[in-house]
Amino acid sequence: MPPKNRFAEMLPELTAIRRDFHENPELLFDVHRTAAKVAEFCRAIGCDEVVEGIGRTGVVAVIKGKTDTKGRVIGLRADMDALPIHEQTGVDYASKTPGKMHACGHDGHTTMLMGAAKYLAETRNFDGTAVMIFQPAEEGGGGGREMCADGMMDRWCINEVYGMHNMPGIPVGQFAIRPGAIMASADQIEITVTGKGGHAAKPHECIDTTVVAAHIIVALQTIASRGVDPMKQVVVSVCTVATDSTAHNVIPQVVKMKGTVRTMDFAVQDYVERRVKEIAEGTALALGAKAEVVYQRGYPVTVNTPENTDFAAEVALAVSGKVDTDTAPLMGAEDFSFMLLERPGAYIFLGNGDTAMVHHPAYNFDDNAIPFGSSWYAGMVEARLPAV
Ligand SMILES: [Zn+2]
Ligand SMILES: [Zn+2]
């Protein structure tokens, strides 16, 4: 089955919407224009309920099927925010705001979900309720977490939830998914080493924080190499090292380090958090200094429920004919993970063709993917809530 014909008819309208979003990117929770356009659209197409301001600037639109014999509710999610990047696509609908750009294709995600909403509101050929979730602040702000914290799942009695992201390198119209962990957790570490500064020619009168920091950096590498099961993925990277001295003959009093931790497993994440603290504090202590560790948890692992992954892949196969059901997980993070912590569901990739990677200034969402994405969203509702 190809994409639903209705989306081929809608493509000019949806492309115009996508390009309007592209031209007017907004960051984090500051997606007021985009959210207002989404809400206005959802009201115009006859959604049964449209609520703004969920998770600060998220929008929830509800569409009821022809019947509701079982009280089942499916959530479909798209993200609306852009990135702080100077666009270099050269397209005539490029960002009008220097330094802001839809470089992750969330303009496309929002548009595809709007298209699915229009189709579902027209046809209502399902038994139950479809809830369209348009979230702000996917790019670091935790908009998905905020919408969940606002009680969205319980308020609309959502039973299961599905998300989609475009992916360069996969042909347009093809899908990729996997059961289990598909995106990593992303945590931040900050380590402050305090010793005793002084003259670099008198090291015996100092506690050299630079040497302590170096030992900590090397010792942290044993978390991945010696501590975690080699069959499990983990990244521990120290990315910034800054001393309070710029001289060549002063031993600094303080060294600050920043880094990131990525895992694919909640138990590994807990282990790494504990070990970063033990290694930094213990190494500093052994060398006469003091280390303070701030371990800040970011987005959790995005874990696809196996059963729902199968449903998502079946619908994708019906739409496209080509689905990779064992795609490699990515070490990037995604805050749809917060919704998957609350409800079973799945997160799928939709090909964006041979374009620049997401977050690159030359990246652009391919409008030809719209009928496939909209068909998948709508197809999930019709497949999971079959008409009676
Ligand atoms: Zn992104
Ligand atoms: Zn994204």
Tab-separated table of N, CA and C in Angstrom, residues 272-388:
chain	number	residue	atom	x	y	z
A	272	VAL	N	27.375	4.408	36.001
A	272	VAL	CA	28.317	5.457	35.586
A	272	VAL	C	28.230	6.651	36.538
A	273	GLU	N	27.009	7.021	36.915
A	273	GLU	CA	26.863	8.162	37.832
A	273	GLU	C	27.636	7.910	39.132
A	274	ARG	N	27.469	6.698	39.667
A	274	ARG	CA	28.159	6.365	40.923
A	274	ARG	C	29.669	6.367	40.739
A	275	ARG	N	30.130	5.770	39.627
A	275	ARG	CA	31.581	5.637	39.421
A	275	ARG	C	32.254	6.981	39.106
A	276	VAL	N	31.600	7.857	38.383
A	276	VAL	CA	32.203	9.172	38.108
A	276	VAL	C	32.499	9.868	39.433
A	277	LYS	N	31.540	9.792	40.352
A	277	LYS	CA	31.735	10.433	41.665
A	277	LYS	C	32.853	9.756	42.446
A	278	GLU	N	32.809	8.414	42.503
A	278	GLU	CA	33.822	7.688	43.283
A	278	GLU	C	35.225	7.928	42.734
A	279	ILE	N	35.357	7.869	41.411
A	279	ILE	CA	36.687	7.999	40.797
A	279	ILE	C	37.225	9.415	40.977
A	280	ALA	N	36.386	10.417	40.727
A	280	ALA	CA	36.867	11.801	40.835
A	280	ALA	C	37.217	12.128	42.287
A	281	GLU	N	36.308	11.801	43.197
A	281	GLU	CA	36.545	12.142	44.605
A	281	GLU	C	37.702	11.323	45.184
A	282	GLY	N	37.730	10.032	44.844
A	282	GLY	CA	38.773	9.147	45.381
A	282	GLY	C	40.149	9.476	44.840
A	283	THR	N	40.233	9.781	43.553
A	283	THR	CA	41.525	10.117	42.954
A	283	THR	C	42.054	11.417	43.546
A	284	ALA	N	41.177	12.388	43.679
A	284	ALA	CA	41.592	13.672	44.255
A	284	ALA	C	42.088	13.478	45.685
A	285	LEU	N	41.344	12.682	46.441
A	285	LEU	CA	41.712	12.437	47.839
A	285	LEU	C	43.089	11.782	47.925
A	286	ALA	N	43.316	10.799	47.065
A	286	ALA	CA	44.592	10.074	47.072
A	286	ALA	C	45.766	11.004	46.789
A	287	LEU	N	45.498	12.076	46.037
A	287	LEU	CA	46.582	12.979	45.654
A	287	LEU	C	46.554	14.272	46.472
A	288	GLY	N	45.769	14.263	47.544
A	288	GLY	CA	45.794	15.392	48.484
A	288	GLY	C	44.889	16.548	48.114
A	289	ALA	N	44.093	16.383	47.077
A	289	ALA	CA	43.197	17.463	46.648
A	289	ALA	C	41.755	17.093	46.963
A	290	LYS	N	40.843	17.927	46.458
A	290	LYS	CA	39.424	17.671	46.699
A	290	LYS	C	38.691	17.821	45.366
A	291	ALA	N	37.787	16.893	45.088
A	291	ALA	CA	36.988	17.002	43.857
A	291	ALA	C	35.517	17.062	44.226
A	292	GLU	N	34.837	17.977	43.595
A	292	GLU	CA	33.379	18.052	43.754
A	292	GLU	C	32.760	17.688	42.421
A	293	VAL	N	31.780	16.786	42.454
A	293	VAL	CA	31.155	16.321	41.217
A	293	VAL	C	29.684	16.729	41.188
A	294	VAL	N	29.288	17.385	40.111
A	294	VAL	CA	27.859	17.626	39.882
A	294	VAL	C	27.465	16.767	38.686
A	295	TYR	N	26.605	15.793	38.943
A	295	TYR	CA	26.154	14.887	37.875
A	295	TYR	C	24.699	15.229	37.589
A	296	GLN	N	24.469	15.800	36.422
A	296	GLN	CA	23.119	16.253	36.100
A	296	GLN	C	22.489	15.349	35.043
A	297	ARG	N	21.399	14.712	35.426
A	297	ARG	CA	20.735	13.825	34.471
A	297	ARG	C	19.974	14.639	33.435
A	298	GLY	N	20.150	14.275	32.159
A	298	GLY	CA	19.417	14.943	31.088
A	298	GLY	C	18.295	14.050	30.606
A	299	TYR	N	18.241	13.798	29.311
A	299	TYR	CA	17.190	12.944	28.771
A	299	TYR	C	17.513	11.480	29.071
A	300	PRO	N	16.508	10.686	29.472
A	300	PRO	CA	16.757	9.260	29.690
A	300	PRO	C	16.879	8.487	28.367
A	301	VAL	N	17.175	7.219	28.481
A	301	VAL	CA	17.242	6.350	27.303
A	301	VAL	C	15.845	6.287	26.662
A	302	THR	N	15.802	6.340	25.337
A	302	THR	CA	14.529	6.175	24.614
A	302	THR	C	14.361	4.690	24.340
A	303	VAL	N	13.375	4.081	25.009
A	303	VAL	CA	13.205	2.625	24.918
A	303	VAL	C	11.881	2.292	24.242
A	304	ASN	N	11.968	1.634	23.091
A	304	ASN	CA	10.774	1.191	22.373
A	304	ASN	C	10.236	-0.100	22.989
A	305	THR	N	8.948	-0.107	23.307
A	305	THR	CA	8.311	-1.322	23.805
A	305	THR	C	8.227	-2.321	22.640
A	306	PRO	N	8.698	-3.572	22.836
A	306	PRO	CA	8.760	-4.497	21.692
A	306	PRO	C	7.433	-4.664	20.950
A	307	GLU	N	6.339	-4.868	21.693
A	307	GLU	CA	5.040	-5.103	21.045
A	307	GLU	C	4.632	-3.893	20.189
A	308	ASN	N	4.801	-2.697	20.734
A	308	ASN	CA	4.411	-1.484	20.012
A	308	ASN	C	5.359	-1.205	18.840
A	309	THR	N	6.607	-1.637	18.984
A	309	THR	CA	7.565	-1.509	17.888
A	309	THR	C	7.095	-2.335	16.696
A	310	ASP	N	6.582	-3.529	16.983
A	310	ASP	CA	6.070	-4.385	15.909
A	310	ASP	C	4.894	-3.717	15.197
A	311	PHE	N	3.978	-3.139	15.968
A	311	PHE	CA	2.845	-2.440	15.348
A	311	PHE	C	3.339	-1.290	14.470
A	312	ALA	N	4.272	-0.513	14.996
A	312	ALA	CA	4.788	0.647	14.267
A	312	ALA	C	5.459	0.213	12.969
A	313	ALA	N	6.198	-0.898	13.037
A	313	ALA	CA	6.890	-1.400	11.844
A	313	ALA	C	5.897	-1.940	10.815
A	314	GLU	N	4.833	-2.591	11.297
A	314	GLU	CA	3.809	-3.117	10.371
A	314	GLU	C	3.144	-1.991	9.589
A	315	VAL	N	2.796	-0.927	10.305
A	315	VAL	CA	2.151	0.213	9.632
A	315	VAL	C	3.139	0.871	8.668
A	316	ALA	N	4.387	0.999	9.092
A	316	ALA	CA	5.407	1.588	8.222
A	316	ALA	C	5.588	0.743	6.961
A	317	LEU	N	5.555	-0.561	7.128
A	317	LEU	CA	5.703	-1.453	5.978
A	317	LEU	C	4.541	-1.272	5.007
A	318	ALA	N	3.341	-1.120	5.556
A	318	ALA	CA	2.169	-0.913	4.708
A	318	ALA	C	2.273	0.411	3.942
A	319	VAL	N	2.840	1.413	4.580
A	319	VAL	CA	2.958	2.736	3.957
A	319	VAL	C	4.067	2.756	2.914
A	320	SER	N	5.177	2.105	3.217
A	320	SER	CA	6.386	2.318	2.423
A	320	SER	C	6.915	1.080	1.716
A	321	GLY	N	6.671	-0.086	2.280
A	321	GLY	CA	7.243	-1.299	1.690
A	321	GLY	C	8.673	-1.542	2.110
A	322	LYS	N	9.313	-0.544	2.728
A	322	LYS	CA	10.706	-0.737	3.143
A	322	LYS	C	10.902	-0.265	4.574
A	323	VAL	N	11.138	-1.228	5.462
A	323	VAL	CA	11.360	-0.915	6.868
A	323	VAL	C	12.541	-1.723	7.384
A	324	ASP	N	13.518	-1.031	7.932
A	324	ASP	CA	14.623	-1.695	8.617
A	324	ASP	C	14.192	-1.857	10.077
A	325	THR	N	13.960	-3.104	10.492
A	325	THR	CA	13.448	-3.329	11.849
A	325	THR	C	14.572	-3.599	12.853
A	326	ASP	N	15.815	-3.464	12.399
A	326	ASP	CA	16.945	-3.676	13.304
A	326	ASP	C	17.987	-2.582	13.095
A	327	THR	N	17.511	-1.346	13.038
A	327	THR	CA	18.435	-0.236	12.804
A	327	THR	C	19.332	-0.041	14.025
A	328	ALA	N	20.532	0.439	13.785
A	328	ALA	CA	21.469	0.638	14.896
A	328	ALA	C	20.966	1.760	15.804
A	329	PRO	N	21.081	1.577	17.123
A	329	PRO	CA	20.715	2.685	18.018
A	329	PRO	C	21.689	3.852	17.860
A	330	LEU	N	21.231	5.053	18.206
A	330	LEU	CA	22.069	6.243	18.092
A	330	LEU	C	22.440	6.756	19.482
A	331	MET	N	23.642	7.337	19.605
A	331	MET	CA	24.082	7.860	20.901
A	331	MET	C	23.558	9.277	21.136
A	332	GLY	N	22.796	9.830	20.228
A	332	GLY	CA	22.088	11.080	20.492
A	332	GLY	C	20.949	10.806	21.455
A	333	ALA	N	20.359	11.872	21.991
A	333	ALA	CA	19.266	11.707	22.953
A	333	ALA	C	18.017	12.419	22.448
A	334	GLU	N	16.886	12.070	23.047
A	334	GLU	CA	15.577	12.473	22.525
A	334	GLU	C	14.617	12.554	23.701
A	335	ASP	N	13.891	13.668	23.831
A	335	ASP	CA	13.083	13.735	25.051
A	335	ASP	C	11.688	13.134	24.890
A	336	PHE	N	11.417	12.495	23.767
A	336	PHE	CA	10.233	11.615	23.672
A	336	PHE	C	10.375	10.479	24.692
A	337	SER	N	11.646	10.256	25.120
A	337	SER	CA	11.920	9.233	26.138
A	337	SER	C	11.062	9.428	27.385
A	338	PHE	N	10.765	10.676	27.745
A	338	PHE	CA	9.939	10.905	28.944
A	338	PHE	C	8.525	10.371	28.743
A	339	MET	N	8.002	10.495	27.518
A	339	MET	CA	6.656	9.967	27.253
A	339	MET	C	6.684	8.439	27.292
A	340	LEU	N	7.793	7.854	26.791
A	340	LEU	CA	7.905	6.386	26.803
A	340	LEU	C	8.165	5.851	28.210
A	341	LEU	N	8.584	6.700	29.134
A	341	LEU	CA	8.693	6.263	30.530
A	341	LEU	C	7.301	6.124	31.135
A	342	GLU	N	6.346	6.903	30.621
A	342	GLU	CA	4.994	6.902	31.197
A	342	GLU	C	4.045	5.926	30.508
A	343	ARG	N	4.256	5.681	29.220
A	343	ARG	CA	3.346	4.815	28.473
A	343	ARG	C	4.141	3.934	27.508
A	344	PRO	N	3.587	2.735	27.181
A	344	PRO	CA	4.244	1.940	26.134
A	344	PRO	C	4.103	2.659	24.796
A	345	GLY	N	5.010	2.347	23.889
A	345	GLY	CA	4.950	2.999	22.583
A	345	GLY	C	6.224	2.775	21.812
A	346	ALA	N	6.419	3.574	20.774
A	346	ALA	CA	7.599	3.397	19.927
A	346	ALA	C	7.943	4.692	19.210
A	347	TYR	N	9.205	4.754	18.821
A	347	TYR	CA	9.795	5.915	18.152
A	347	TYR	C	10.460	5.388	16.886
A	348	ILE	N	10.120	6.000	15.751
A	348	ILE	CA	10.562	5.458	14.462
A	348	ILE	C	11.287	6.535	13.661
A	349	PHE	N	12.217	6.109	12.812
A	349	PHE	CA	12.900	7.038	11.905
A	349	PHE	C	12.273	6.951	10.520
A	350	LEU	N	12.141	8.122	9.888
A	350	LEU	CA	11.637	8.226	8.513
A	350	LEU	C	12.752	8.828	7.665
A	351	GLY	N	13.082	8.194	6.550
A	351	GLY	CA	14.189	8.643	5.713
A	351	GLY	C	14.011	10.069	5.209
A	352	ASN	N	15.121	10.815	5.215
A	352	ASN	CA	15.125	12.170	4.656
A	352	ASN	C	16.032	12.235	3.432
A	353	GLY	N	16.501	11.072	2.961
A	353	GLY	CA	17.324	11.041	1.765
A	353	GLY	C	18.759	11.455	2.018
A	354	ASP	N	19.446	11.770	0.927
A	354	ASP	CA	20.877	12.034	0.964
A	354	ASP	C	21.133	13.516	1.247
A	355	THR	N	20.772	13.954	2.447
A	355	THR	CA	20.943	15.370	2.813
A	355	THR	C	22.029	15.500	3.865
A	356	ALA	N	22.368	16.751	4.191
A	356	ALA	CA	23.255	16.999	5.331
A	356	ALA	C	22.601	16.419	6.578
A	357	MET	N	23.406	16.083	7.570
A	357	MET	CA	22.879	15.505	8.815
A	357	MET	C	22.099	16.563	9.596
A	358	VAL	N	21.164	16.120	10.398
A	358	VAL	CA	20.444	17.045	11.271
A	358	VAL	C	21.450	17.792	12.156
A	359	HIS	N	21.133	19.039	12.456
A	359	HIS	CA	21.964	19.970	13.237
A	359	HIS	C	23.091	20.572	12.392
A	360	HIS	N	23.109	20.303	11.088
A	360	HIS	CA	24.099	20.941	10.201
A	360	HIS	C	23.437	22.143	9.521
A	361	PRO	N	24.179	23.243	9.315
A	361	PRO	CA	23.558	24.447	8.730
A	361	PRO	C	23.025	24.254	7.311
A	362	ALA	N	23.452	23.180	6.625
A	362	ALA	CA	22.961	22.937	5.266
A	362	ALA	C	21.827	21.915	5.232
A	363	TYR	N	21.438	21.425	6.392
A	363	TYR	CA	20.349	20.437	6.453
A	363	TYR	C	19.015	21.080	6.063
A	364	ASN	N	18.163	20.298	5.407
A	364	ASN	CA	16.785	20.738	5.181
A	364	ASN	C	15.884	19.503	5.156
A	365	PHE	N	14.713	19.652	5.717
A	365	PHE	CA	13.715	18.575	5.672
A	365	PHE	C	13.237	18.416	4.228
A	366	ASP	N	13.043	17.176	3.782
A	366	ASP	CA	12.572	16.922	2.416
A	366	ASP	C	11.038	16.808	2.418
A	367	ASP	N	10.382	17.751	1.732
A	367	ASP	CA	8.912	17.762	1.724
A	367	ASP	C	8.305	16.502	1.102
A	368	ASN	N	9.081	15.797	0.292
A	368	ASN	CA	8.562	14.556	-0.289
A	368	ASN	C	8.327	13.465	0.758
A	369	ALA	N	8.879	13.673	1.950
A	369	ALA	CA	8.662	12.695	3.027
A	369	ALA	C	7.302	12.887	3.689
A	370	ILE	N	6.680	14.042	3.472
A	370	ILE	CA	5.438	14.372	4.196
A	370	ILE	C	4.346	13.311	4.013
A	371	PRO	N	4.028	12.889	2.779
A	371	PRO	CA	2.941	11.898	2.640
A	371	PRO	C	3.227	10.592	3.390
A	372	PHE	N	4.507	10.211	3.459
A	372	PHE	CA	4.864	8.975	4.170
A	372	PHE	C	4.682	9.146	5.681
A	373	GLY	N	5.162	10.258	6.197
A	373	GLY	CA	5.059	10.498	7.635
A	373	GLY	C	3.615	10.669	8.080
A	374	SER	N	2.854	11.453	7.313
A	374	SER	CA	1.443	11.659	7.663
A	374	SER	C	0.683	10.337	7.577
A	375	SER	N	0.990	9.537	6.561
A	375	SER	CA	0.322	8.236	6.401
A	375	SER	C	0.632	7.311	7.570
A	376	TRP	N	1.881	7.373	8.035
A	376	TRP	CA	2.249	6.510	9.172
A	376	TRP	C	1.510	6.930	10.437
A	377	TYR	N	1.514	8.234	10.715
A	377	TYR	CA	0.787	8.716	11.906
A	377	TYR	C	-0.688	8.278	11.834
A	378	ALA	N	-1.326	8.588	10.717
A	378	ALA	CA	-2.754	8.259	10.582
A	378	ALA	C	-2.961	6.753	10.596
A	379	GLY	N	-2.044	6.042	9.950
A	379	GLY	CA	-2.143	4.584	9.885
A	379	GLY	C	-2.028	3.946	11.260
A	380	MET	N	-1.219	4.540	12.137
A	380	MET	CA	-1.089	3.996	13.494
A	380	MET	C	-2.443	4.038	14.207
A	381	VAL	N	-3.184	5.136	14.015
A	381	VAL	CA	-4.493	5.255	14.670
A	381	VAL	C	-5.460	4.217	14.090
A	382	GLU	N	-5.505	4.119	12.754
A	382	GLU	CA	-6.452	3.182	12.133
A	382	GLU	C	-6.098	1.725	12.436
A	383	ALA	N	-4.784	1.443	12.582
A	383	ALA	CA	-4.383	0.067	12.859
A	383	ALA	C	-4.566	-0.298	14.327
A	384	ARG	N	-4.284	0.650	15.212
A	384	ARG	CA	-4.381	0.349	16.649
A	384	ARG	C	-5.803	0.493	17.189
A	385	LEU	N	-6.621	1.281	16.469
A	385	LEU	CA	-8.010	1.475	16.877
A	385	LEU	C	-8.925	1.110	15.717
A	386	PRO	N	-8.914	-0.166	15.291
A	386	PRO	CA	-9.666	-0.522	14.076
A	386	PRO	C	-11.155	-0.214	14.197
A	387	ALA	N	-11.712	0.301	13.095
A	387	ALA	CA	-13.130	0.654	13.069
A	387	ALA	C	-13.967	-0.596	13.295
A	388	VAL	N	-15.109	-0.419	13.979
A	388	VAL	CA	-15.979	-1.582	14.252
A	388	VAL	C	-17.168	-1.567	13.291
